[in-house]
Amino acid sequence: MSFATFTPEGEGGLSVLSMRLVLPARGAWWGALEIDATSSEAPAEGARAELAFAGRVLSGYVRRAREWHGRTRIFFEAGANGMRASISPLQLESALVRVVARQIVTSAGEVVAGTAESPTDVLGNYHRASREKAGVALSHVLATIGLTWRFTDAGEVWWGVDTWEEVEAPGTDEIEPFGEHAETEVHTPDSAPFEPGQSYGGRQIERVTYTLSEDAPLDALLSFVRDGGDGLRGALSRAVRAVVPELPYLGRYPARVVRQVDDGRVELVPDDGAMVAGSPPIPVLYGLPGASCEVPEGARVGMVHEAADARRPRAMGWEQGTPASVIQLRTLERITLGTGLAQVGGAGATVELSGGGAAVTRVGDIASYLVWDPTAMTLYVASSLTSPYVPIATNPNTPNPPPTGTPGTPIILGAGSEKVSSG
């Protein structure tokens, strides 16, 4: 029997064969699941569903579903849309933070958790001149008073202050610690008690990643806060972040591509769960005018924010070894290669110049075959031994041409460019 079950709304449960579920300190939780279902049995994209494992039930929606070798891979995300919905411009004077936050959440089609009412009775002015993603807007509003937000298991939006209460985790084993303020792996065979905002062994949990596979039981990877916790350094860090909410958007966040749309933009999931999980399709900064590429799902790239603005994410800096399906370079005039040797493709590769069309013949290739008929004083030519011979020099008394396949004299190219060669 499967340790986890995935149940689309109104349908029967499906066994989960493998799972990677990420619970971040801020934003939507998400999971990459592999379920025992064919394409006809798999839920449709956008369908509401529940994920049950180790006594927990998480409610969300199917963002993406792809069949793979008789199974289905699903990207499952919290709530109705993971706070990805774009919301209209907002201008409020002397409004309570909780009123603004509630309006953002409900405008996105999400539900506010019952525990998300306090401490947000603070007045402020809020101006947003353009449409933006609901998750980004909510982060901006709550950061002004030092609050965080995330989704609950029920798929509802909670906001507040993390209390860092010590979690009780009987029956679990810490099997691989990675340092006091880094990460630790915990074996959790019968329960899943860990949440961001808790403490474990005196360390504050910032992100929880549950993993499950056909060959291994349920484990949890706990990522801890790195700012020194409740000490002076931690207090100073929180104060700086409250005054400078742009601070988290100054860095580069490693991420993976989950989708590329037709215009070349990419949708990313950053490794760091502190960032809002997932992104709308965002532009790619190639660093070279006219350059673009197509990349497969799983390609590795960095996510940055122009001018430290959370509303302007960009993809930049492909990681070494990341493959590209197609690379394009468009110029108005020409491309100059200042190199001693320019190689294109490997053995068996196809190279097209100026859109392809006519084939290119190399030095040493047979260009055609000639047959001379001395009786009729006629010269015949064929492009190959499987092509018919045609006369190219004749007299009025030309008889029928030689049969196709007649071994004529091959014409071999003996000279060519010294700068261009092909395999």
mmCIF file of C-alpha atoms in Angstrom, residues 66-289:
data_model
loop_
_atom_site.group_PDB
_atom_site.id
_atom_site.type_symbol
_atom_site.label_atom_id
_atom_site.label_comp_id
_atom_site.label_asym_id
_atom_site.label_seq_id
_atom_site.Cartn_x
_atom_site.Cartn_y
_atom_site.Cartn_z
ATOM 1 C CA ARG A 66 2.541 15.110 -17.721
ATOM 2 C CA GLU A 67 2.477 11.390 -18.546
ATOM 3 C CA TRP A 68 5.858 9.665 -18.261
ATOM 4 C CA HIS A 69 6.426 5.956 -18.985
ATOM 5 C CA GLY A 70 2.926 4.918 -17.967
ATOM 6 C CA ARG A 71 2.943 7.158 -14.899
ATOM 7 C CA THR A 72 1.987 10.775 -14.396
ATOM 8 C CA ARG A 73 4.178 13.538 -13.030
ATOM 9 C CA ILE A 74 2.285 16.306 -11.268
ATOM 10 C CA PHE A 75 3.252 19.745 -10.004
ATOM 11 C CA PHE A 76 0.892 20.263 -7.059
ATOM 12 C CA GLU A 77 0.546 23.671 -5.393
ATOM 13 C CA ALA A 78 -1.305 25.169 -2.447
ATOM 14 C CA GLY A 79 -4.732 26.763 -2.576
ATOM 15 C CA ALA A 80 -6.630 27.688 -5.721
ATOM 16 C CA ASN A 81 -3.666 29.164 -7.628
ATOM 17 C CA GLY A 82 -0.788 29.534 -5.158
ATOM 18 C CA MET A 83 -1.353 33.325 -4.985
ATOM 19 C CA ARG A 84 -0.133 33.551 -8.595
ATOM 20 C CA ALA A 85 -3.184 35.489 -9.800
ATOM 21 C CA SER A 86 -2.619 39.068 -10.987
ATOM 22 C CA ILE A 87 -4.605 41.652 -9.051
ATOM 23 C CA SER A 88 -5.730 45.142 -10.029
ATOM 24 C CA PRO A 89 -4.025 48.402 -8.948
ATOM 25 C CA LEU A 90 -4.765 49.385 -5.349
ATOM 26 C CA GLN A 91 -4.917 52.775 -3.625
ATOM 27 C CA LEU A 92 -6.027 52.951 0.022
ATOM 28 C CA GLU A 93 -5.609 55.749 2.544
ATOM 29 C CA SER A 94 -5.382 55.069 6.307
ATOM 30 C CA ALA A 95 -6.318 51.396 5.915
ATOM 31 C CA LEU A 96 -5.664 48.583 8.368
ATOM 32 C CA VAL A 97 -2.978 46.127 7.261
ATOM 33 C CA ARG A 98 -5.328 43.204 7.817
ATOM 34 C CA VAL A 99 -7.957 44.865 5.591
ATOM 35 C CA VAL A 100 -5.435 45.342 2.782
ATOM 36 C CA ALA A 101 -4.048 41.819 3.199
ATOM 37 C CA ARG A 102 -7.519 40.283 3.188
ATOM 38 C CA GLN A 103 -8.457 42.211 0.034
ATOM 39 C CA ILE A 104 -5.313 40.988 -1.747
ATOM 40 C CA VAL A 105 -5.933 37.365 -0.769
ATOM 41 C CA THR A 106 -9.603 37.311 -1.696
ATOM 42 C CA SER A 107 -8.952 39.195 -4.952
ATOM 43 C CA ALA A 108 -6.614 36.364 -5.881
ATOM 44 C CA GLY A 109 -9.384 33.821 -5.330
ATOM 45 C CA GLU A 110 -7.805 32.407 -2.164
ATOM 46 C CA VAL A 111 -9.190 31.944 1.369
ATOM 47 C CA VAL A 112 -7.837 33.674 4.498
ATOM 48 C CA ALA A 113 -7.051 31.311 7.367
ATOM 49 C CA GLY A 114 -8.975 31.941 10.570
ATOM 50 C CA THR A 115 -5.739 32.495 12.514
ATOM 51 C CA ALA A 116 -4.557 35.306 10.227
ATOM 52 C CA GLU A 117 -6.293 38.234 11.905
ATOM 53 C CA SER A 118 -3.656 39.518 14.321
ATOM 54 C CA PRO A 119 -1.390 41.441 14.852
ATOM 55 C CA THR A 120 -2.342 43.505 11.818
ATOM 56 C CA ASP A 121 -4.444 46.316 13.291
ATOM 57 C CA VAL A 122 -2.000 48.900 11.972
ATOM 58 C CA LEU A 123 -2.915 51.871 9.805
ATOM 59 C CA GLY A 124 -1.064 52.721 6.629
ATOM 60 C CA ASN A 125 -1.341 54.109 3.123
ATOM 61 C CA TYR A 126 -1.048 51.681 0.210
ATOM 62 C CA HIS A 127 -0.483 52.618 -3.411
ATOM 63 C CA ARG A 128 0.110 50.173 -6.237
ATOM 64 C CA ALA A 129 0.019 51.725 -9.685
ATOM 65 C CA SER A 130 0.027 48.569 -11.811
ATOM 66 C CA ARG A 131 -1.176 44.982 -11.791
ATOM 67 C CA GLU A 132 1.078 42.487 -10.020
ATOM 68 C CA LYS A 133 1.054 38.963 -8.643
ATOM 69 C CA ALA A 134 -0.945 38.603 -5.446
ATOM 70 C CA GLY A 135 1.899 36.863 -3.597
ATOM 71 C CA VAL A 136 4.299 39.723 -4.331
ATOM 72 C CA ALA A 137 1.749 42.349 -3.245
ATOM 73 C CA LEU A 138 1.013 40.528 0.009
ATOM 74 C CA SER A 139 4.734 40.213 0.796
ATOM 75 C CA HIS A 140 5.185 43.970 0.355
ATOM 76 C CA VAL A 141 2.256 44.862 2.594
ATOM 77 C CA LEU A 142 3.181 42.500 5.450
ATOM 78 C CA ALA A 143 6.922 43.256 5.324
ATOM 79 C CA THR A 144 6.235 46.822 6.430
ATOM 80 C CA ILE A 145 5.359 45.526 9.922
ATOM 81 C CA GLY A 146 7.634 42.490 9.983
ATOM 82 C CA LEU A 147 5.073 39.761 9.250
ATOM 83 C CA THR A 148 5.395 36.673 7.095
ATOM 84 C CA TRP A 149 2.755 34.636 5.273
ATOM 85 C CA ARG A 150 2.306 31.140 3.894
ATOM 86 C CA PHE A 151 -0.326 28.553 3.064
ATOM 87 C CA THR A 152 -1.720 26.121 5.618
ATOM 88 C CA ASP A 153 -2.332 22.425 4.934
ATOM 89 C CA ALA A 154 -5.960 23.341 4.245
ATOM 90 C CA GLY A 155 -4.844 25.550 1.356
ATOM 91 C CA GLU A 156 -5.662 28.792 3.190
ATOM 92 C CA VAL A 157 -3.445 31.873 3.538
ATOM 93 C CA TRP A 158 -2.038 32.543 7.009
ATOM 94 C CA TRP A 159 -0.005 35.560 8.086
ATOM 95 C CA GLY A 160 1.599 36.487 11.371
ATOM 96 C CA VAL A 161 4.818 36.223 13.409
ATOM 97 C CA ASP A 162 6.661 32.914 13.743
ATOM 98 C CA THR A 163 6.800 31.776 17.396
ATOM 99 C CA TRP A 164 9.600 29.187 16.965
ATOM 100 C CA GLU A 165 8.030 26.748 19.424
ATOM 101 C CA GLU A 166 10.018 23.547 19.902
ATOM 102 C CA VAL A 167 8.433 20.737 17.909
ATOM 103 C CA GLU A 168 7.711 17.408 19.567
ATOM 104 C CA ALA A 169 8.768 14.676 17.164
ATOM 105 C CA PRO A 170 8.671 11.278 18.888
ATOM 106 C CA GLY A 171 9.792 8.329 16.803
ATOM 107 C CA THR A 172 12.023 10.417 14.531
ATOM 108 C CA ASP A 173 15.779 10.077 14.092
ATOM 109 C CA GLU A 174 18.227 12.783 13.065
ATOM 110 C CA ILE A 175 20.389 10.872 10.631
ATOM 111 C CA GLU A 176 22.518 13.473 8.879
ATOM 112 C CA PRO A 177 23.188 16.884 10.496
ATOM 113 C CA PHE A 178 24.910 19.448 8.258
ATOM 114 C CA GLY A 179 25.892 22.056 10.854
ATOM 115 C CA GLU A 180 24.289 24.087 13.629
ATOM 116 C CA HIS A 181 22.690 26.701 11.351
ATOM 117 C CA ALA A 182 22.491 24.831 8.039
ATOM 118 C CA GLU A 183 20.384 21.722 7.436
ATOM 119 C CA THR A 184 19.651 18.327 8.904
ATOM 120 C CA GLU A 185 17.978 15.204 7.564
ATOM 121 C CA VAL A 186 15.427 13.521 9.805
ATOM 122 C CA HIS A 187 13.948 10.057 9.325
ATOM 123 C CA THR A 188 10.172 10.302 9.931
ATOM 124 C CA PRO A 189 8.695 6.847 9.261
ATOM 125 C CA ASP A 190 5.245 7.324 10.791
ATOM 126 C CA SER A 191 4.610 11.066 11.064
ATOM 127 C CA ALA A 192 5.260 14.445 9.449
ATOM 128 C CA PRO A 193 5.322 16.890 12.378
ATOM 129 C CA PHE A 194 7.682 19.534 11.018
ATOM 130 C CA GLU A 195 6.636 23.005 9.864
ATOM 131 C CA PRO A 196 8.508 26.219 9.087
ATOM 132 C CA GLY A 197 8.292 28.605 12.049
ATOM 133 C CA GLN A 198 9.058 25.836 14.582
ATOM 134 C CA SER A 199 12.305 24.980 16.368
ATOM 135 C CA TYR A 200 14.063 21.625 16.426
ATOM 136 C CA GLY A 201 16.878 21.064 18.880
ATOM 137 C CA GLY A 202 16.988 24.796 19.549
ATOM 138 C CA ARG A 203 17.396 25.630 15.845
ATOM 139 C CA GLN A 204 14.748 27.633 13.982
ATOM 140 C CA ILE A 205 13.208 25.834 10.993
ATOM 141 C CA GLU A 206 12.989 28.007 7.874
ATOM 142 C CA ARG A 207 11.999 25.359 5.322
ATOM 143 C CA VAL A 208 10.889 21.717 5.389
ATOM 144 C CA THR A 209 11.305 19.343 2.453
ATOM 145 C CA TYR A 210 9.569 15.958 2.724
ATOM 146 C CA THR A 211 10.765 13.238 0.347
ATOM 147 C CA LEU A 212 9.321 9.831 -0.416
ATOM 148 C CA SER A 213 10.271 7.264 -3.047
ATOM 149 C CA GLU A 214 9.559 3.663 -3.979
ATOM 150 C CA ASP A 215 12.895 2.624 -2.487
ATOM 151 C CA ALA A 216 13.042 4.856 0.605
ATOM 152 C CA PRO A 217 10.608 5.765 3.405
ATOM 153 C CA LEU A 218 9.505 9.259 4.369
ATOM 154 C CA ASP A 219 12.323 11.653 5.284
ATOM 155 C CA ALA A 220 12.373 15.349 6.122
ATOM 156 C CA LEU A 221 15.156 17.782 5.263
ATOM 157 C CA LEU A 222 15.059 20.717 7.695
ATOM 158 C CA SER A 223 16.674 23.997 6.655
ATOM 159 C CA PHE A 224 17.447 26.330 9.551
ATOM 160 C CA VAL A 225 17.531 30.105 9.874
ATOM 161 C CA ARG A 226 21.086 31.308 9.337
ATOM 162 C CA ASP A 227 20.887 34.731 11.033
ATOM 163 C CA GLY A 228 21.741 33.634 14.554
ATOM 164 C CA GLY A 229 18.223 33.071 15.889
ATOM 165 C CA ASP A 230 17.084 35.083 18.922
ATOM 166 C CA GLY A 231 20.435 36.657 19.782
ATOM 167 C CA LEU A 232 21.623 40.171 19.050
ATOM 168 C CA ARG A 233 22.617 39.220 15.532
ATOM 169 C CA GLY A 234 19.190 37.750 14.847
ATOM 170 C CA ALA A 235 17.421 40.816 16.223
ATOM 171 C CA LEU A 236 19.609 43.103 14.108
ATOM 172 C CA SER A 237 18.932 40.998 11.004
ATOM 173 C CA ARG A 238 15.175 41.164 11.495
ATOM 174 C CA ALA A 239 15.340 44.918 12.097
ATOM 175 C CA VAL A 240 17.317 45.476 8.895
ATOM 176 C CA ARG A 241 14.899 43.358 6.887
ATOM 177 C CA ALA A 242 11.934 45.284 8.276
ATOM 178 C CA VAL A 243 13.506 48.636 7.311
ATOM 179 C CA VAL A 244 14.880 47.391 3.960
ATOM 180 C CA PRO A 245 12.275 44.949 2.594
ATOM 181 C CA GLU A 246 14.166 44.893 -0.747
ATOM 182 C CA LEU A 247 17.078 43.058 0.888
ATOM 183 C CA PRO A 248 15.980 39.505 -0.045
ATOM 184 C CA TYR A 249 15.772 40.555 -3.711
ATOM 185 C CA LEU A 250 19.400 41.669 -4.046
ATOM 186 C CA GLY A 251 20.774 38.159 -4.533
ATOM 187 C CA ARG A 252 20.754 35.476 -7.191
ATOM 188 C CA TYR A 253 18.603 32.441 -6.385
ATOM 189 C CA PRO A 254 19.400 29.109 -8.093
ATOM 190 C CA ALA A 255 16.263 27.739 -9.731
ATOM 191 C CA ARG A 256 15.039 25.139 -12.192
ATOM 192 C CA VAL A 257 12.912 25.671 -15.288
ATOM 193 C CA VAL A 258 9.540 23.948 -15.145
ATOM 194 C CA ARG A 259 8.149 25.415 -18.378
ATOM 195 C CA GLN A 260 9.104 27.679 -21.291
ATOM 196 C CA VAL A 261 6.396 29.518 -23.220
ATOM 197 C CA ASP A 262 6.352 30.264 -26.947
ATOM 198 C CA ASP A 263 7.851 33.761 -26.623
ATOM 199 C CA GLY A 264 10.914 32.398 -24.800
ATOM 200 C CA ARG A 265 10.021 33.381 -21.235
ATOM 201 C CA VAL A 266 10.489 30.746 -18.550
ATOM 202 C CA GLU A 267 8.654 29.652 -15.426
ATOM 203 C CA LEU A 268 10.978 28.914 -12.502
ATOM 204 C CA VAL A 269 10.886 27.184 -9.139
ATOM 205 C CA PRO A 270 13.706 28.529 -6.926
ATOM 206 C CA ASP A 271 15.608 26.132 -4.673
ATOM 207 C CA ASP A 272 15.267 28.541 -1.762
ATOM 208 C CA GLY A 273 11.852 28.018 -0.208
ATOM 209 C CA ALA A 274 12.024 31.498 1.334
ATOM 210 C CA MET A 275 11.222 32.867 -2.114
ATOM 211 C CA VAL A 276 7.633 32.596 -3.298
ATOM 212 C CA ALA A 277 7.390 29.134 -4.869
ATOM 213 C CA GLY A 278 7.150 29.310 -8.593
ATOM 214 C CA SER A 279 7.086 32.358 -10.825
ATOM 215 C CA PRO A 280 5.007 33.606 -13.729
ATOM 216 C CA PRO A 281 6.776 33.235 -17.067
ATOM 217 C CA ILE A 282 9.614 35.762 -16.800
ATOM 218 C CA PRO A 283 12.076 37.198 -19.337
ATOM 219 C CA VAL A 284 15.554 35.719 -19.755
ATOM 220 C CA LEU A 285 18.593 38.018 -19.688
ATOM 221 C CA TYR A 286 21.147 36.498 -22.089
ATOM 222 C CA GLY A 287 23.711 39.282 -21.919
ATOM 223 C CA LEU A 288 24.026 39.359 -25.721
ATOM 224 C CA PRO A 289 21.737 41.257 -28.137
#
